[in-house]
Every structure is written in C-alpha cells, then in structure tokens.
Tab-separated table of C-alpha atoms in Angstrom:
chain	number	residue	atom	x	y	z
U	951	MET	CA	41.058	27.852	-9.143
U	952	THR	CA	39.390	29.670	-6.107
U	953	HIS	CA	36.209	28.617	-4.124
U	954	ASN	CA	34.588	31.668	-6.095
U	955	THR	CA	35.508	31.232	-9.782
U	956	PRO	CA	32.190	30.262	-11.680
U	957	LEU	CA	31.882	26.596	-12.694
U	958	SER	CA	30.287	25.571	-16.362
U	959	PRO	CA	28.075	22.605	-16.231
U	960	ARG	CA	30.796	20.018	-17.418
U	961	PRO	CA	32.185	19.529	-14.482
U	962	LEU	CA	28.985	18.654	-12.778
U	963	HIS	CA	28.554	15.637	-15.208
U	964	HIS	CA	30.183	13.290	-12.604
U	965	LEU	CA	26.944	13.710	-10.449
U	966	ALA	CA	24.384	12.721	-13.520
U	967	GLU	CA	24.821	9.407	-12.854
U	968	THR	CA	23.285	9.377	-8.862
U	969	HIS	CA	20.692	12.178	-9.508
U	970	ARG	CA	20.072	12.085	-12.692
U	971	ARG	CA	20.765	16.368	-13.476
U	972	VAL	CA	18.887	17.509	-11.247
U	973	LEU	CA	19.891	19.126	-8.633
U	974	THR	CA	18.435	22.214	-6.535
U	975	ARG	CA	19.628	25.736	-6.321
U	976	ALA	CA	21.578	25.141	-2.707
U	977	GLN	CA	22.961	22.281	-3.914
U	978	LEU	CA	24.608	24.186	-7.167
U	979	ARG	CA	25.781	27.010	-5.235
U	980	SER	CA	27.259	24.224	-2.934
U	981	HIS	CA	29.484	23.228	-5.418
U	982	GLY	CA	30.737	26.895	-6.726
U	983	VAL	CA	27.917	28.279	-9.199
U	984	PRO	CA	27.540	31.281	-8.124
U	985	PRO	CA	23.629	32.766	-8.401
U	986	ALA	CA	24.253	35.200	-11.473
U	987	GLU	CA	26.336	31.860	-13.339
U	988	LEU	CA	23.262	29.957	-12.420
U	989	ASP	CA	20.610	32.622	-13.534
U	990	ALA	CA	22.822	32.777	-17.005
U	991	GLN	CA	22.005	28.967	-17.138
U	992	CYS	CA	18.890	28.610	-16.681
U	993	ARG	CA	17.700	31.611	-19.788
U	994	PRO	CA	15.944	30.699	-22.853
U	995	GLY	CA	19.098	29.070	-25.351
U	996	GLY	CA	20.787	28.412	-22.110
U	997	SER	CA	22.172	24.759	-20.470
U	998	TRP	CA	19.936	24.090	-17.607
U	999	GLN	CA	16.265	24.696	-16.931
U	1000	GLN	CA	14.465	25.334	-13.642
U	1001	VAL	CA	12.076	22.270	-14.147
U	1002	LEU	CA	10.041	23.564	-10.613
U	1003	PRO	CA	10.746	26.233	-8.172
U	1004	GLY	CA	14.415	26.184	-6.566
U	1005	VAL	CA	15.052	22.387	-8.809
U	1006	ILE	CA	17.492	23.063	-11.856
U	1007	LEU	CA	17.867	20.414	-15.045
U	1008	LEU	CA	21.148	20.426	-16.173
U	1009	HIS	CA	20.393	19.525	-19.758
U	1010	PRO	CA	18.306	21.324	-21.903
U	1011	GLY	CA	15.691	19.694	-22.651
U	1012	PRO	CA	11.757	17.843	-21.381
U	1013	PRO	CA	13.234	15.545	-18.346
U	1014	THR	CA	12.512	12.055	-18.382
U	1015	SER	CA	9.982	9.996	-15.949
U	1016	GLU	CA	12.620	9.448	-13.386
U	1017	GLU	CA	13.736	13.037	-13.612
U	1018	ARG	CA	10.362	14.173	-12.556
U	1019	LEU	CA	10.477	12.049	-9.500
U	1020	HIS	CA	13.788	13.307	-8.557
U	1021	ALA	CA	12.669	17.307	-9.741
U	1022	ALA	CA	9.341	16.558	-6.821
U	1023	LEU	CA	11.324	14.689	-4.692
U	1024	LEU	CA	13.706	17.631	-4.166
U	1025	TYR	CA	11.472	20.065	-4.521
U	1026	ALA	CA	9.054	18.966	-1.248
U	1027	ALA	CA	12.066	17.214	0.698
U	1028	ARG	CA	12.854	19.227	3.198
U	1029	GLU	CA	15.786	19.931	2.688
U	1030	PRO	CA	18.610	18.951	-0.009
U	1031	ALA	CA	19.558	15.557	-0.382
U	1032	SER	CA	22.697	14.962	-0.645
U	1033	THR	CA	25.021	15.120	-3.428
U	1034	VAL	CA	28.454	15.013	-2.022
U	1035	PRO	CA	29.641	11.598	-1.413
U	1036	SER	CA	31.539	12.881	1.437
U	1037	GLN	CA	28.660	14.017	2.932
U	1038	ALA	CA	26.422	11.104	2.025
U	1039	ARG	CA	29.008	9.540	4.238
U	1040	ALA	CA	29.428	12.100	6.922
U	1041	GLU	CA	25.437	11.808	6.993
U	1042	GLY	CA	25.262	8.416	7.837
U	1043	PRO	CA	23.885	5.395	5.374
U	1044	HIS	CA	20.038	5.547	7.713
U	1045	ARG	CA	19.612	9.127	7.039
U	1046	PRO	CA	16.882	9.311	4.624
U	1047	ALA	CA	18.124	11.185	1.063
U	1048	PHE	CA	14.748	13.023	0.578
U	1049	PRO	CA	13.418	13.733	4.481
U	1050	GLU	CA	10.080	14.089	5.036
U	1051	ALA	CA	8.592	13.524	1.015
U	1052	MET	CA	7.458	10.944	-0.256
U	1053	VAL	CA	6.135	9.830	-3.979
U	1054	THR	CA	2.212	8.723	-3.771
U	1055	GLY	CA	-0.735	8.585	-5.935
U	1056	LEU	CA	-1.207	7.495	-9.576
U	1057	ALA	CA	2.385	7.891	-9.817
U	1058	ALA	CA	3.468	6.059	-6.703
U	1059	LEU	CA	0.946	2.884	-7.713
U	1060	THR	CA	2.690	3.167	-11.365
U	1061	LEU	CA	6.168	2.443	-9.802
U	1062	HIS	CA	4.890	-0.280	-7.272
U	1063	GLY	CA	3.782	-2.406	-10.821
U	1064	PHE	CA	0.209	-1.208	-11.152
U	1065	ALA	CA	-0.855	-2.399	-14.779
U	1066	SER	CA	-3.969	0.246	-14.228
U	1067	SER	CA	-2.226	2.788	-13.863
U	1068	PRO	CA	-1.108	5.292	-16.198
U	1069	SER	CA	2.655	5.984	-17.267
U	1070	LEU	CA	4.453	8.378	-15.524
U	1071	LEU	CA	5.089	10.360	-18.712
U	1072	THR	CA	1.275	10.723	-19.029
U	1073	LEU	CA	0.989	12.441	-15.601
U	1074	ASP	CA	0.014	15.999	-15.150
U	1075	ARG	CA	1.563	15.682	-11.770
U	1076	ILE	CA	3.303	14.074	-9.196
U	1077	ASP	CA	1.587	13.837	-5.711
U	1078	VAL	CA	4.552	14.054	-2.880
U	1079	LEU	CA	3.050	13.100	0.518
U	1080	VAL	CA	4.487	15.434	3.173
U	1081	PRO	CA	3.504	16.269	7.028
U	1082	ARG	CA	0.944	18.106	7.386
U	1083	ALA	CA	2.508	20.938	9.203
U	1084	ARG	CA	4.901	21.721	6.364
U	1085	ARG	CA	4.496	25.278	4.620
U	1086	LEU	CA	4.789	23.818	1.029
U	1087	ARG	CA	2.128	24.632	-1.689
U	1088	SER	CA	1.738	22.635	-4.968
U	1089	THR	CA	2.466	23.966	-8.245
U	1090	SER	CA	2.630	22.781	-11.573
U	1091	GLY	CA	3.955	19.316	-11.991
U	1092	VAL	CA	3.538	18.338	-8.408
U	1093	ARG	CA	0.244	18.009	-6.358
U	1094	VAL	CA	1.325	18.168	-2.298
U	1095	VAL	CA	-0.548	15.565	-0.423
U	1096	ARG	CA	-0.476	16.457	3.592
U	1097	THR	CA	-0.933	13.607	5.883
U	1098	PRO	CA	-1.226	14.809	9.993
U	1099	ALA	CA	1.559	10.756	10.634
U	1100	MET	CA	4.183	9.909	7.481
U	1101	PRO	CA	3.739	6.243	6.624
U	1102	THR	CA	6.897	4.206	6.500
U	1103	PRO	CA	7.950	4.309	2.576
U	1104	ARG	CA	8.790	1.687	0.500
U	1105	GLN	CA	12.156	2.075	-1.342
U	1106	VAL	CA	11.076	1.561	-5.631
U	1107	THR	CA	14.254	2.182	-7.976
U	1108	GLY	CA	15.831	3.688	-4.843
U	1109	LEU	CA	12.738	6.101	-4.405
U	1110	PRO	CA	10.917	6.897	-1.394
U	1111	VAL	CA	7.637	5.665	-2.249
U	1112	ALA	CA	4.241	5.431	0.265
U	1113	PRO	CA	2.901	2.141	1.271
U	1114	VAL	CA	0.116	0.810	-1.719
U	1115	PRO	CA	-2.832	1.620	0.362
U	1116	ARG	CA	-2.071	5.101	1.049
U	1117	ALA	CA	-1.300	5.027	-2.215
U	1118	LEU	CA	-3.913	4.047	-3.344
U	1119	ALA	CA	-6.021	6.005	-1.411
U	1120	ASP	CA	-4.399	9.467	-2.268
U	1121	ALA	CA	-5.285	8.073	-6.399
U	1122	VAL	CA	-8.732	7.496	-5.474
U	1123	ARG	CA	-9.273	11.195	-3.504
U	1124	GLN	CA	-8.589	12.254	-7.191
U	1125	LEU	CA	-10.478	10.236	-9.619
U	1126	SER	CA	-14.849	10.265	-10.193
U	1127	ASP	CA	-14.392	7.499	-12.745
U	1128	ALA	CA	-15.770	4.451	-11.221
U	1129	GLU	CA	-14.367	2.082	-13.356
U	1130	THR	CA	-10.374	3.281	-13.155
U	1131	VAL	CA	-11.032	3.159	-9.301
U	1132	ARG	CA	-12.398	-0.583	-9.595
U	1133	ARG	CA	-9.317	-1.278	-11.357
U	1134	LEU	CA	-7.128	-0.022	-9.383
U	1135	LEU	CA	-8.651	-1.414	-6.325
U	1136	THR	CA	-9.323	-4.993	-7.379
U	1137	GLU	CA	-5.452	-5.092	-9.244
U	1138	ALA	CA	-4.297	-4.376	-5.739
U	1139	VAL	CA	-5.374	-7.663	-4.140
U	1140	ARG	CA	-4.984	-9.532	-7.423
U	1141	ALA	CA	-1.503	-8.972	-8.110
U	1142	GLY	CA	-0.574	-9.690	-3.992
U	1143	HIS	CA	0.228	-5.937	-3.347
U	1144	CYS	CA	-2.274	-6.099	-0.270
U	1145	GLU	CA	-5.270	-8.016	1.654
U	1146	PRO	CA	-8.487	-5.564	1.307
U	1147	ALA	CA	-8.490	-4.739	5.162
U	1148	SER	CA	-5.571	-2.410	4.490
U	1149	VAL	CA	-7.246	-0.928	1.479
U	1150	VAL	CA	-10.444	-0.317	3.068
U	1151	ARG	CA	-8.847	0.921	6.472
U	1152	ALA	CA	-6.573	3.173	4.154
U	1153	LEU	CA	-9.652	4.916	2.334
U	1154	ASN	CA	-11.688	4.860	5.720
U	1155	GLN	CA	-8.844	6.911	7.180
U	1156	ALA	CA	-9.214	9.206	4.082
U	1157	LYS	CA	-12.898	9.735	4.347
U	1158	LEU	CA	-13.272	8.359	0.811
U	1159	LEU	CA	-15.872	5.639	1.851
U	1160	SER	CA	-18.743	8.482	1.728
U	1161	ARG	CA	-18.711	8.507	-1.984
U	1162	PRO	CA	-20.590	5.804	-3.950
U	1163	HIS	CA	-18.368	4.971	-6.783
U	1164	VAL	CA	-16.161	4.097	-4.207
U	1165	VAL	CA	-18.468	2.085	-1.895
U	1166	ASP	CA	-19.107	0.256	-5.428
U	1167	ALA	CA	-15.621	-0.518	-5.727
U	1168	VAL	CA	-15.239	-1.515	-2.546
U	1169	ASP	CA	-17.561	-3.879	-2.654
U	1170	ALA	CA	-15.904	-5.720	-5.737
U	1171	LEU	CA	-12.560	-5.285	-3.977
U	1172	LEU	CA	-14.334	-7.764	-1.518
U	1173	ALA	CA	-15.534	-9.762	-3.205
U	1174	GLU	CA	-12.521	-10.159	-5.015
U	1175	GLY	CA	-9.987	-10.625	-1.845
U	1176	ARG	CA	-13.138	-13.186	-0.672
U	1177	ALA	CA	-12.480	-15.410	-3.634
U	1178	ILE	CA	-8.630	-15.107	-3.415
U	1179	ALA	CA	-8.701	-16.061	-0.029
U	1180	GLU	CA	-11.209	-18.831	-0.406
U	1181	ASP	CA	-8.642	-20.603	-2.715
U	1182	ARG	CA	-5.731	-20.582	-0.388
U	1183	LEU	CA	-8.012	-22.085	1.933
U	1184	TYR	CA	-8.652	-24.686	-0.534
U	1185	GLU	CA	-5.303	-25.028	-1.686
U	1186	MET	CA	-3.943	-24.817	2.221
U	1187	VAL	CA	-6.078	-28.379	3.360
U	1188	ARG	CA	-4.627	-29.982	-0.159
U	1189	GLY	CA	-1.705	-29.404	-0.118
U	1190	TYR	CA	-1.008	-29.935	3.232
U	1191	GLY	CA	-3.007	-32.935	3.336
U	1192	LEU	CA	-5.377	-32.201	5.643
U	1193	PRO	CA	-8.980	-34.561	5.735
U	1194	GLU	CA	-11.363	-33.200	3.397
U	1195	PRO	CA	-13.952	-31.428	5.273
U	1196	VAL	CA	-17.698	-29.964	3.850
U	1197	TRP	CA	-17.578	-26.874	2.613
U	1198	ASN	CA	-19.022	-22.965	3.011
U	1199	VAL	CA	-21.924	-24.371	5.265
U	1200	ASP	CA	-24.493	-23.629	7.594
U	1201	LEU	CA	-24.715	-24.974	11.133
U	1202	ARG	CA	-28.139	-25.178	12.654
U	1203	LEU	CA	-29.398	-27.300	16.090
U	1204	PRO	CA	-32.047	-30.102	15.214
U	1205	GLY	CA	-34.989	-28.189	15.647
U	1206	GLY	CA	-33.075	-25.032	17.097
U	1207	PRO	CA	-31.480	-21.835	16.128
U	1208	HIS	CA	-29.075	-21.222	13.144
U	1209	LEU	CA	-25.715	-20.628	14.537
U	1210	GLY	CA	-23.578	-19.148	12.477
U	1211	GLY	CA	-22.248	-19.624	8.369
U	1212	LEU	CA	-18.457	-21.454	7.953
U	1213	ASP	CA	-16.070	-21.800	4.896
U	1214	ALA	CA	-15.282	-25.337	6.568
U	1215	TYR	CA	-16.628	-28.059	9.126
U	1216	TRP	CA	-14.948	-31.434	9.692
U	1217	PRO	CA	-17.972	-33.253	10.996
U	1218	GLU	CA	-16.022	-36.271	12.838
U	1219	GLN	CA	-13.834	-33.972	14.867
U	1220	ALA	CA	-16.411	-30.939	15.579
U	1221	VAL	CA	-13.747	-28.812	13.879
U	1222	ALA	CA	-14.648	-25.532	12.372
U	1223	LEU	CA	-13.090	-22.915	10.120
U	1224	GLU	CA	-14.248	-19.280	9.647
U	1225	LEU	CA	-12.491	-17.126	7.203
U	1226	ASP	CA	-12.304	-13.544	8.092
U	1227	THR	CA	-12.192	-11.161	5.789
U	1228	ARG	CA	-13.738	-8.361	7.632
U	1229	ALA	CA	-13.160	-5.159	6.259
U	1230	PRO	CA	-12.328	-2.487	8.644
U	1231	ARG	CA	-15.522	-0.070	8.269
U	1232	GLN	CA	-17.386	2.075	10.241
U	1233	ASP	CA	-19.255	-0.429	12.104
U	1234	GLU	CA	-16.092	-2.957	12.883
U	1235	ASP	CA	-17.025	-3.385	16.396
U	1236	ALA	CA	-20.813	-4.546	15.536
U	1237	LEU	CA	-19.361	-6.824	12.935
U	1238	TRP	CA	-16.940	-8.328	15.751
U	1239	SER	CA	-19.213	-8.741	18.343
U	1240	GLU	CA	-20.375	-10.805	16.465
U	1241	TYR	CA	-18.171	-13.392	14.965
U	1242	ALA	CA	-16.993	-13.670	19.188
U	1243	ARG	CA	-21.095	-14.357	20.156
U	1244	LYS	CA	-20.791	-16.952	17.460
U	1245	ARG	CA	-17.601	-18.598	18.262
U	1246	GLU	CA	-18.532	-18.706	22.205
U	1247	HIS	CA	-21.892	-20.407	21.127
U	1248	LEU	CA	-20.048	-22.810	18.913
U	1249	GLU	CA	-17.271	-23.890	21.620
U	1250	ARG	CA	-19.935	-24.116	24.019
U	1251	LEU	CA	-21.333	-27.141	22.050
U	1252	GLY	CA	-18.300	-28.594	22.022
U	1253	ILE	CA	-17.175	-27.616	18.330
U	1254	THR	CA	-13.608	-26.178	17.993
U	1255	VAL	CA	-13.005	-23.037	15.895
U	1256	VAL	CA	-9.846	-22.446	13.823
U	1257	HIS	CA	-10.014	-18.253	13.088
U	1258	THR	CA	-7.674	-17.833	10.120
U	1259	THR	CA	-7.556	-14.661	7.388
U	1260	PRO	CA	-6.357	-13.651	4.083
U	1261	LYS	CA	-3.346	-12.669	5.027
U	1262	LYS	CA	-2.356	-15.321	7.792
U	1263	LEU	CA	-3.033	-17.559	4.939
U	1264	ARG	CA	-0.636	-15.510	2.544
U	1265	ASN	CA	2.395	-15.287	4.642
U	1266	ALA	CA	1.832	-18.213	7.186
U	1267	MET	CA	0.117	-20.755	4.665
U	1268	GLU	CA	1.962	-23.919	6.819
U	1269	GLN	CA	1.767	-22.247	9.645
U	1270	GLN	CA	-1.870	-22.278	9.553
U	1271	ALA	CA	-2.281	-26.234	7.791
U	1272	ALA	CA	-0.417	-27.043	11.151
U	1273	VAL	CA	-3.145	-25.491	13.349
U	1274	VAL	CA	-5.999	-27.174	11.846
U	1275	ARG	CA	-4.308	-30.315	11.739
U	1276	THR	CA	-3.771	-29.736	16.114
U	1277	ALA	CA	-7.569	-29.019	15.976
U	1278	LEU	CA	-8.562	-32.319	14.087
U	1279	MET	CA	-5.709	-34.330	16.185
U	1280	ALA	CA	-6.912	-33.090	19.795
U	1281	ALA	CA	-10.704	-34.367	18.716
U	1282	GLY	CA	-10.295	-37.960	20.559
U	1283	GLY	CA	-9.266	-36.470	23.871
U	1284	ARG	CA	-12.854	-33.539	23.890
U	1285	GLU	CA	-15.961	-35.096	25.379
U	1286	PRO	CA	-18.260	-35.363	22.531
U	1287	ALA	CA	-19.452	-32.076	20.677
U	1288	ALA	CA	-22.801	-31.434	20.594
U	1289	TYR	CA	-25.214	-32.718	17.629
U	1290	VAL	CA	-25.834	-30.241	15.039
U	1291	VAL	CA	-27.122	-29.877	11.575
U	1292	VAL	CA	-24.656	-28.988	8.499
U	1293	LEU	CA	-26.776	-27.551	5.325
U	1294	PRO	CA	-25.151	-25.805	2.581
U	1295	ARG	CA	-24.858	-22.565	3.600
U	1296	SER	CA	-27.670	-20.075	1.505
C-alpha cells in the first residue's frame, strides 16, 4: 500500500484507547486519510462526523462526555495532540498533549469532583482557557475563555484542567443565580479544594466582586472558611497536647483602650494566637496595616503573638503546634508582660 492509498476507518481503531476516537483533520491526514475520503466519511450517513471545526469523531453516534472534552481541547490547542507513539517519544515526556489549552469553568469543577456542578452531559458548552493573544473563536459546544497569564493546569483523568480558584472564577462569570454561586464557592472550601483567600483572589482578578450576588456568596464563603479554620485550631491544641487557652477574647488595658481581638490567649504565658482569615480584596493593604499595628502594640506590652493561617493549619498543623509550644516554653525567660484585661469577644 502506498502513502496515498485511502484508508477506511478500520485501521484507526488502534487510536481509540488514547484519544477516544476523536482526531483533528490534520491528524487524520498524517495517518494517510486523504481529504476526499475524510469528507466522504463525514457526509450524512457516514461512519464519522465533524463535531467541531477541524475535529472529527470516528463514529456516527453522539459523543461521550470524554469525547466532548477531548474534542474541545483539540479544537483549542495551538497544535494537534500527538497520536503516534513514536512521535510522542520524540517530543519528550514533558511536552503538553494540548498546548495552550485547558478545561475551565463548570466542566473543570465537575472534573475536580464538585457535587454542586452539573454533569458534563448536561453542559451546552465546554469552557476552554487559552492565552489572550490566541486568535480563536467560541463555537457551538465550546466557549473560549482568554487570560493574560495561563495558570499551571492540574491533570485530571489525563486532561489539563484549570486549578479550582480559576475554574470557579470562570464559572461564576457565566452565572447569575445567587444560590448556585453560593453553593459552588462554599463547596470549594468545605470539601477542601482550596482556601477562601485563593477563591476571593481569583474573583477579584476577574473583576467579579462588584456583582452583589457574588459579594453575598463571598461573605458565606468566608464564614464557612472561618468556621473550618477554627475547628482545625481546636484540633491542633487538643490533638498535640497544648495547654488549653481562653478562646475568642478581647484584650484591654485596665481603664484604657481596646487592644484587639484574639482567637486564643494563654494568660499565664502572655502568648496570643491570631488566625489570619483576611480575604485579598481591594482594601488588603489597609487590613494588613491594622493587623501589623495590633501585633506591634501587643509585643511592646510583652505579649508574644503567634500568627497562623487556615492554609498552615491544614497543611502543616504539627509545625504550627510546635511554634505555639516553643512560644509557651519561652515565656519563663522573658520579662513579665503588662497586665491586661481579658474579656469575651463581643
């Protein structure tokens, strides 16, 4: 058989395992399928079908969810994914299969395992993230989302998928239902996909915090994140045998000004713990200045301040417990702290 001999669909079955029988026109040509044969196979009643511009499904039935994802990525990728094993070996193990394209939005959240996102079969479009400079149009079945800086994708079922914060921002941009937005944001934190701060940062970068229903959902998100972080803080103190502090208190100088609220305080050792659950919004610098002023004031009074974050409590709880234990043990070698009044946080 010469290079120009037309091929039927049969010899291409060996590609199904890696590409779910979805290929581009260029890939089919590289396998020896001439344009006339390809067009004949894609006519009504033929064995193949064009599901997106330049993307061919090698069977006549409706595409599966996996095939829709592969088709969307093949359409959006800068160059066709390799289909020939020898080519893949020549390209190297670290070359992306779908250059400059990744799944984002609701489809990405579904792939990340969100229970509150719809099934892939019910989505009218697959959102695909590409660099801003790409000249690529949205089409039936695929919405092109542009970004000035591509995030590092996560590999989910072998496909490049946008990280949860970015996928959330792209999904929320298309949603007007407040309850749906709230469920998605809350699940992101409750299920441990990411921290509230990373979600708010992504929403802020996408300029979505001016939408009232998004702001309301963010407030619910921050409350959820705060409650989870406080539970981890209780777990750290009790799980690592630290002395029991007084929880959620305000400090005041006797007859003097309010010094600030604390999440935990050990009066005998004059050690304070503050849980930083600030969200990165437009007023972040002002909030940080307030935190810094409070810390400096307490330390001038001889009170040691331990600063931690929800992320540190989640990923390095033992290390954070060691930091607190060290501060408590060092109390005996310090000058006595100023007397302060400890009150329940209002």
